[in-house]
């Protein structure tokens, strides 16, 4: 999903693809010494922060917009031409944002949760800690005994210990020639992690046979509170799976549908952290022109019902200091003992998407549903 398709002629592009191209980060070829981003027209991008400020000042809303209040007292905005879509600007305060940034970098990539690194390196333990300690991940092979002191094991798939973290000075002093990569580079190449029921990106489905933990309690409770405005009357949200996306400079998330959950009447709860981004919300076809809107740190988006059938994506994040809009976040993190979180988030965006997959009362019903969805299940493991 990251990156973009190469199409030379705009006439061959869909309306969604043209919008992606319009907002994507491109560099000005005229800039010689330091690459300068090309200017982009942002005049048509919806700004819910401005809408919230206007509403708070004079209770006015743009045509076609509605507002409702949730238990938190924060206004929740919806649009008449996008039923099932809800936007909660500034839903998380600064302390909450910092908490979930830290969890996203330290706890969420921990095994048994899977990440994009699993396919090559297997599960990696304590990646963020290793990055702060400037360690190197080395393919074990026939590891010299002299290297084995001061290492952290990162077991690969099938319980084969293929890779280990070593201190930088240990690797360099031994002239190691085996495959290796620094933990800091791996951290910057972290693109996703999965919580709760594990999503298999290669097959685009949930694989409940994979080892997994339940959604962290605090995250589940947050998701339940945020999901309330989009839930069918009398029902509560049941967080069962989550995908955490990590964006760096120049990264994008192409137009797609989140269509692997059983009941689309239940919302996806999407939490934005870090640098500001542009979010595209299209229609049921990529030929439908999408709406562009800003997503800032602390914003929450809900997509339920008809909105679940709409293509959406993130063509751009803003990492330049004047456009990232994370000054309050930087100030809060600058007071922390650990400056690594601040360094990371200054050029990054994190998005946590929490979902309710399926809640069925008995195993036969569960097996029937999962077989229709091509989800691999080990009998007896139908527990959510």
Coordinates of N, CA and C in Angstrom, one line a residue, residues 51-197:
X51 N -13.0 24.4 11.4 CA -14.4 24.2 11.6 C -14.8 24.1 13.1
X52 N -14.0 23.5 13.9 CA -14.2 23.4 15.3 C -14.1 24.8 16.0
X53 N -13.1 25.5 15.6 CA -12.9 26.9 16.2 C -14.1 27.8 15.8
X54 N -14.6 27.7 14.6 CA -15.7 28.5 14.2 C -17.0 28.1 14.9
X55 N -17.1 26.7 15.1 CA -18.3 26.2 15.8 C -18.3 26.7 17.3
X56 N -17.1 26.6 17.9 CA -17.0 27.0 19.3 C -17.3 28.5 19.5
X57 N -16.9 29.3 18.5 CA -17.1 30.8 18.6 C -18.5 31.2 18.4
X58 N -19.1 30.7 17.3 CA -20.4 31.2 16.9 C -21.5 30.1 16.6
X59 N -21.2 28.9 16.9 CA -22.1 27.7 16.6 C -22.4 27.6 15.1
X60 N -21.6 28.1 14.2 CA -21.8 28.0 12.8 C -21.1 26.8 12.2
X61 N -21.7 26.2 11.2 CA -21.2 25.0 10.5 C -21.3 25.3 9.0
X62 N -20.3 24.7 8.2 CA -20.5 24.8 6.8 C -21.7 24.0 6.3
X63 N -22.2 24.4 5.2 CA -23.4 23.7 4.6 C -23.0 22.2 4.5
X64 N -24.0 21.3 4.8 CA -23.8 19.9 4.7 C -23.1 19.2 5.8
X65 N -22.7 20.0 6.9 CA -22.0 19.5 8.0 C -23.0 19.4 9.2
X66 N -22.8 18.4 10.0 CA -23.6 18.2 11.3 C -22.7 18.0 12.4
X67 N -23.2 18.2 13.6 CA -22.4 18.0 14.8 C -23.2 17.3 15.9
X68 N -22.6 16.4 16.6 CA -23.2 15.8 17.8 C -22.2 15.7 18.9
X69 N -22.7 15.5 20.1 CA -21.9 15.5 21.3 C -21.8 14.1 21.8
X70 N -20.5 13.7 22.1 CA -20.4 12.3 22.8 C -20.2 12.6 24.3
X71 N -20.0 11.5 25.0 CA -19.9 11.6 26.5 C -18.8 12.4 26.9
X72 N -17.7 12.5 26.1 CA -16.5 13.3 26.4 C -16.8 14.8 26.3
X73 N -17.9 15.2 25.7 CA -18.3 16.6 25.5 C -17.6 17.2 24.3
X74 N -16.8 16.5 23.6 CA -16.1 17.0 22.4 C -17.1 16.9 21.2
X75 N -17.1 17.9 20.4 CA -18.0 17.9 19.2 C -17.5 16.8 18.2
X76 N -18.5 16.1 17.7 CA -18.2 15.1 16.7 C -18.9 15.5 15.4
X77 N -18.1 15.7 14.3 CA -18.6 16.2 13.0 C -18.9 15.1 12.0
X78 N -19.9 15.3 11.3 CA -20.3 14.4 10.2 C -20.6 15.2 9.0
X79 N -20.7 14.5 7.8 CA -21.0 15.2 6.6 C -22.2 14.5 5.9
X80 N -23.1 15.2 5.4 CA -24.3 14.6 4.8 C -24.0 13.8 3.6
X81 N -22.9 14.2 2.8 CA -22.6 13.4 1.6 C -21.6 12.3 1.9
X82 N -21.3 12.0 3.1 CA -20.4 10.9 3.5 C -21.0 10.2 4.7
X83 N -22.2 9.6 4.6 CA -22.8 8.9 5.8 C -21.9 7.9 6.3
X84 N -21.9 7.8 7.7 CA -21.0 6.8 8.3 C -19.6 7.3 8.6
X85 N -19.3 8.5 8.2 CA -18.0 9.1 8.5 C -18.1 10.2 9.6
X86 N -17.2 10.0 10.6 CA -17.2 11.0 11.7 C -15.8 11.5 12.0
X87 N -15.7 12.7 12.3 CA -14.4 13.3 12.6 C -14.4 14.0 14.0
X88 N -13.5 13.6 14.8 CA -13.4 14.2 16.2 C -12.0 14.9 16.3
X89 N -12.0 16.2 16.0 CA -10.7 16.9 16.1 C -10.2 17.1 17.5
X90 N -8.9 16.9 17.7 CA -8.3 17.0 19.0 C -8.9 16.1 20.1
X91 N -9.3 14.9 19.7 CA -9.9 14.0 20.6 C -9.0 13.5 21.8
X92 N -7.7 13.5 21.5 CA -6.7 13.1 22.5 C -6.0 14.3 23.0
X93 N -5.8 14.4 24.3 CA -5.0 15.5 24.8 C -3.5 15.2 24.6
X94 N -2.6 16.2 24.9 CA -1.2 16.0 24.7 C -0.6 14.8 25.5
X95 N -1.0 14.7 26.7 CA -0.5 13.6 27.5 C -0.9 12.2 26.9
X96 N -2.1 12.1 26.5 CA -2.6 10.9 25.8 C -1.8 10.6 24.5
X97 N -1.6 11.6 23.8 CA -0.8 11.5 22.5 C 0.6 10.9 22.8
X98 N 1.2 11.5 23.8 CA 2.6 11.0 24.2 C 2.5 9.6 24.6
X99 N 1.5 9.2 25.4 CA 1.4 7.9 25.9 C 1.3 6.9 24.7
X100 N 0.5 7.2 23.7 CA 0.3 6.2 22.7 C 1.4 6.2 21.6
X101 N 2.1 7.3 21.5 CA 3.3 7.3 20.7 C 4.4 6.4 21.3
X102 N 4.5 6.4 22.6 CA 5.5 5.6 23.3 C 5.1 4.1 23.2
X103 N 3.8 3.8 23.4 CA 3.3 2.5 23.3 C 3.5 1.9 21.8
X104 N 3.3 2.8 20.9 CA 3.4 2.4 19.5 C 4.8 2.0 19.1
X105 N 5.8 2.6 19.8 CA 7.2 2.4 19.4 C 7.8 1.3 20.3
X106 N 7.3 1.1 21.5 CA 8.0 0.1 22.4 C 7.2 -1.2 22.6
X107 N 5.9 -1.1 22.8 CA 5.1 -2.3 23.1 C 4.4 -2.9 21.9
X108 N 3.9 -2.1 21.0 CA 3.1 -2.6 19.9 C 3.9 -3.5 18.9
X109 N 5.2 -3.2 18.7 CA 5.9 -4.0 17.7 C 6.5 -5.3 18.4
X110 N 6.2 -5.5 19.7 CA 6.8 -6.7 20.4 C 6.1 -8.0 20.0
X111 N 6.8 -9.1 19.8 CA 6.2 -10.3 19.6 C 5.2 -10.7 20.8
X112 N 4.1 -11.4 20.5 CA 3.8 -12.1 19.3 C 3.2 -11.2 18.2
X113 N 3.0 -9.9 18.5 CA 2.5 -9.0 17.4 C 3.5 -9.0 16.2
X114 N 3.0 -9.1 15.1 CA 3.8 -9.1 13.9 C 4.0 -7.7 13.3
X115 N 5.1 -7.6 12.6 CA 5.5 -6.3 11.9 C 5.9 -6.7 10.5
X116 N 6.1 -5.6 9.7 CA 6.6 -5.9 8.3 C 8.0 -6.5 8.3
X117 N 8.7 -6.5 9.4 CA 10.1 -7.1 9.5 C 10.0 -8.6 9.7
X118 N 8.9 -9.2 10.1 CA 8.8 -10.6 10.3 C 9.2 -11.4 9.1
X119 N 8.8 -11.0 7.9 CA 9.0 -11.8 6.8 C 10.5 -12.1 6.5
X120 N 11.4 -11.2 6.9 CA 12.8 -11.4 6.6 C 13.6 -11.7 7.9
X121 N 13.3 -11.0 9.0 CA 14.1 -11.1 10.2 C 13.4 -12.0 11.2
X122 N 12.2 -12.4 11.1 CA 11.5 -13.1 12.1 C 11.1 -12.1 13.2
X123 N 10.5 -12.5 14.3 CA 10.1 -11.6 15.4 C 11.4 -10.9 15.9
X124 N 11.2 -9.6 16.2 CA 12.3 -8.8 16.8 C 11.9 -8.2 18.1
X125 N 12.6 -8.6 19.1 CA 12.3 -8.1 20.5 C 13.0 -6.8 20.8
X126 N 12.3 -5.8 21.4 CA 12.9 -4.6 21.9 C 13.6 -3.8 20.8
X127 N 13.0 -3.6 19.7 CA 13.6 -2.9 18.6 C 13.9 -1.4 19.0
X128 N 12.9 -0.7 19.6 CA 13.2 0.7 20.0 C 14.3 0.8 21.0
X129 N 14.3 -0.1 22.0 CA 15.4 0.0 22.9 C 16.8 -0.3 22.3
X130 N 16.8 -1.2 21.3 CA 18.1 -1.5 20.6 C 18.5 -0.3 19.8
X131 N 17.5 0.4 19.2 CA 17.9 1.6 18.4 C 18.5 2.7 19.3
X132 N 17.9 2.9 20.5 CA 18.4 3.9 21.4 C 19.8 3.5 21.9
X133 N 20.1 2.2 22.0 CA 21.4 1.8 22.4 C 22.4 1.6 21.2
X134 N 22.0 2.0 20.0 CA 22.8 1.9 18.8 C 23.3 0.5 18.5
X135 N 22.5 -0.5 18.7 CA 22.9 -1.8 18.4 C 22.7 -2.2 17.0
X136 N 23.3 -3.3 16.6 CA 23.3 -3.8 15.2 C 22.6 -5.2 15.3
X137 N 21.7 -5.5 14.3 CA 21.1 -6.8 14.2 C 22.0 -7.6 13.2
X138 N 22.5 -8.7 13.6 CA 23.4 -9.5 12.8 C 22.8 -10.9 12.6
X139 N 22.9 -11.4 11.4 CA 22.5 -12.7 11.1 C 23.4 -13.7 11.8
X140 N 22.8 -14.6 12.6 CA 23.7 -15.4 13.5 C 24.6 -16.3 12.8
X141 N 24.1 -17.2 11.9 CA 25.0 -18.1 11.1 C 25.9 -18.8 12.1
X142 N 27.2 -18.9 11.8 CA 28.2 -19.5 12.7 C 28.8 -18.4 13.5
X143 N 28.0 -17.9 14.5 CA 28.4 -16.8 15.3 C 29.6 -17.1 16.2
X144 N 30.7 -16.3 16.1 CA 31.9 -16.5 16.9 C 31.5 -16.4 18.4
X145 N 32.1 -17.1 19.2 CA 31.8 -17.1 20.6 C 32.1 -15.7 21.2
X146 N 33.1 -15.0 20.6 CA 33.5 -13.7 21.1 C 32.4 -12.7 20.8
X147 N 31.5 -12.9 19.9 CA 30.4 -12.0 19.6 C 29.2 -12.3 20.5
X148 N 29.1 -13.5 21.0 CA 27.9 -13.8 21.8 C 27.8 -13.1 23.1
X149 N 28.8 -12.5 23.6 CA 28.7 -11.7 24.8 C 28.1 -10.4 24.5
X150 N 27.1 -10.0 25.3 CA 26.5 -8.7 25.1 C 25.6 -8.6 23.9
X151 N 24.8 -9.7 23.7 CA 23.9 -9.7 22.5 C 22.4 -10.0 23.0
X152 N 21.5 -9.5 22.2 CA 20.1 -9.8 22.5 C 19.6 -10.7 21.4
X153 N 19.0 -11.8 21.7 CA 18.5 -12.7 20.7 C 17.2 -12.3 20.1
X154 N 17.1 -12.3 18.8 CA 15.9 -12.1 18.1 C 15.5 -13.3 17.3
X155 N 14.7 -14.2 17.9 CA 14.4 -15.5 17.3 C 13.6 -15.3 16.0
X156 N 14.0 -16.1 15.0 CA 13.2 -16.0 13.8 C 12.0 -16.9 13.8
X157 N 11.3 -17.0 12.6 CA 10.1 -17.9 12.5 C 10.5 -19.3 12.7
X158 N 9.6 -20.1 13.3 CA 9.9 -21.5 13.6 C 10.9 -21.7 14.7
X159 N 11.0 -20.7 15.6 CA 11.9 -20.8 16.8 C 13.4 -21.0 16.4
X160 N 13.8 -20.6 15.1 CA 15.1 -20.7 14.7 C 15.8 -19.3 15.0
X161 N 16.8 -19.3 15.9 CA 17.4 -18.0 16.2 C 18.4 -17.6 15.2
X162 N 17.9 -16.8 14.2 CA 18.7 -16.4 13.0 C 19.4 -15.1 13.2
X163 N 18.8 -14.2 14.0 CA 19.4 -12.8 14.1 C 19.6 -12.5 15.6
X164 N 20.7 -11.7 15.9 CA 20.9 -11.2 17.2 C 21.3 -9.8 17.2
X165 N 21.0 -9.0 18.2 CA 21.4 -7.7 18.4 C 22.8 -7.7 19.1
X166 N 23.7 -6.9 18.6 CA 25.0 -6.8 19.2 C 25.3 -5.3 19.4
X167 N 26.2 -5.0 20.4 CA 26.6 -3.6 20.5 C 27.5 -3.2 19.3
X168 N 27.4 -2.0 18.9 CA 28.1 -1.5 17.7 C 29.6 -1.7 17.8
X169 N 30.2 -1.5 19.0 CA 31.6 -1.6 19.1 C 32.1 -3.1 19.0
X170 N 31.2 -4.0 19.5 CA 31.6 -5.4 19.4 C 31.6 -5.8 17.9
X171 N 30.6 -5.4 17.1 CA 30.6 -5.8 15.7 C 31.7 -5.2 15.0
X172 N 32.0 -3.9 15.1 CA 33.1 -3.3 14.4 C 34.5 -3.8 14.8
X173 N 34.7 -4.1 16.1 CA 36.0 -4.6 16.5 C 36.3 -6.0 16.0
X174 N 35.3 -6.8 15.7 CA 35.5 -8.1 15.2 C 35.5 -8.2 13.6
X175 N 35.3 -7.1 13.0 CA 35.3 -7.1 11.5 C 34.2 -8.0 10.9
X176 N 33.1 -8.0 11.5 CA 32.0 -8.9 11.1 C 31.6 -8.7 9.6
X177 N 31.6 -9.7 8.8 CA 31.2 -9.7 7.4 C 29.9 -10.2 7.1
X178 N 29.2 -10.7 8.1 CA 27.9 -11.3 7.8 C 26.8 -10.2 7.6
X179 N 25.6 -10.6 7.2 CA 24.6 -9.7 7.0 C 24.2 -9.0 8.3
X180 N 24.0 -7.7 8.2 CA 23.7 -6.9 9.4 C 23.0 -5.6 9.0
X181 N 22.3 -5.1 10.0 CA 21.6 -3.8 9.8 C 21.4 -3.1 11.2
X182 N 21.5 -1.8 11.2 CA 21.5 -1.2 12.5 C 20.0 -1.1 13.0
X183 N 19.8 -1.2 14.3 CA 18.5 -1.1 14.9 C 17.8 0.2 14.5
X184 N 18.6 1.3 14.4 CA 18.0 2.6 14.1 C 17.4 2.6 12.7
X185 N 18.1 1.9 11.8 CA 17.6 1.8 10.4 C 16.3 1.0 10.4
X186 N 16.3 -0.1 11.1 CA 15.2 -1.0 11.2 C 14.0 -0.3 11.7
X187 N 14.2 0.6 12.8 CA 13.1 1.3 13.3 C 12.5 2.3 12.3
X188 N 13.4 2.9 11.5 CA 12.9 3.9 10.5 C 12.2 3.1 9.4
X189 N 12.5 1.8 9.2 CA 11.8 1.0 8.2 C 10.6 0.3 8.7
X190 N 10.3 0.5 10.0 CA 9.1 -0.1 10.5 C 7.9 0.6 9.9
X191 N 7.0 -0.2 9.2 CA 5.9 0.3 8.5 C 4.5 -0.1 9.1
X192 N 4.5 -1.2 9.8 CA 3.2 -1.6 10.4 C 3.5 -2.7 11.5
X193 N 2.6 -2.7 12.4 CA 2.5 -3.8 13.4 C 1.0 -4.1 13.6
X194 N 0.8 -5.3 14.1 CA -0.6 -5.8 14.2 C -0.9 -6.2 15.7
X195 N -2.0 -5.8 16.2 CA -2.4 -6.1 17.6 C -3.6 -6.9 17.6
X196 N -3.7 -7.7 18.7 CA -4.9 -8.6 18.8 C -4.9 -9.7 17.7
X197 N -6.0 -10.0 17.1 CA -6.0 -10.9 16.0 C -5.1 -10.5 14.9

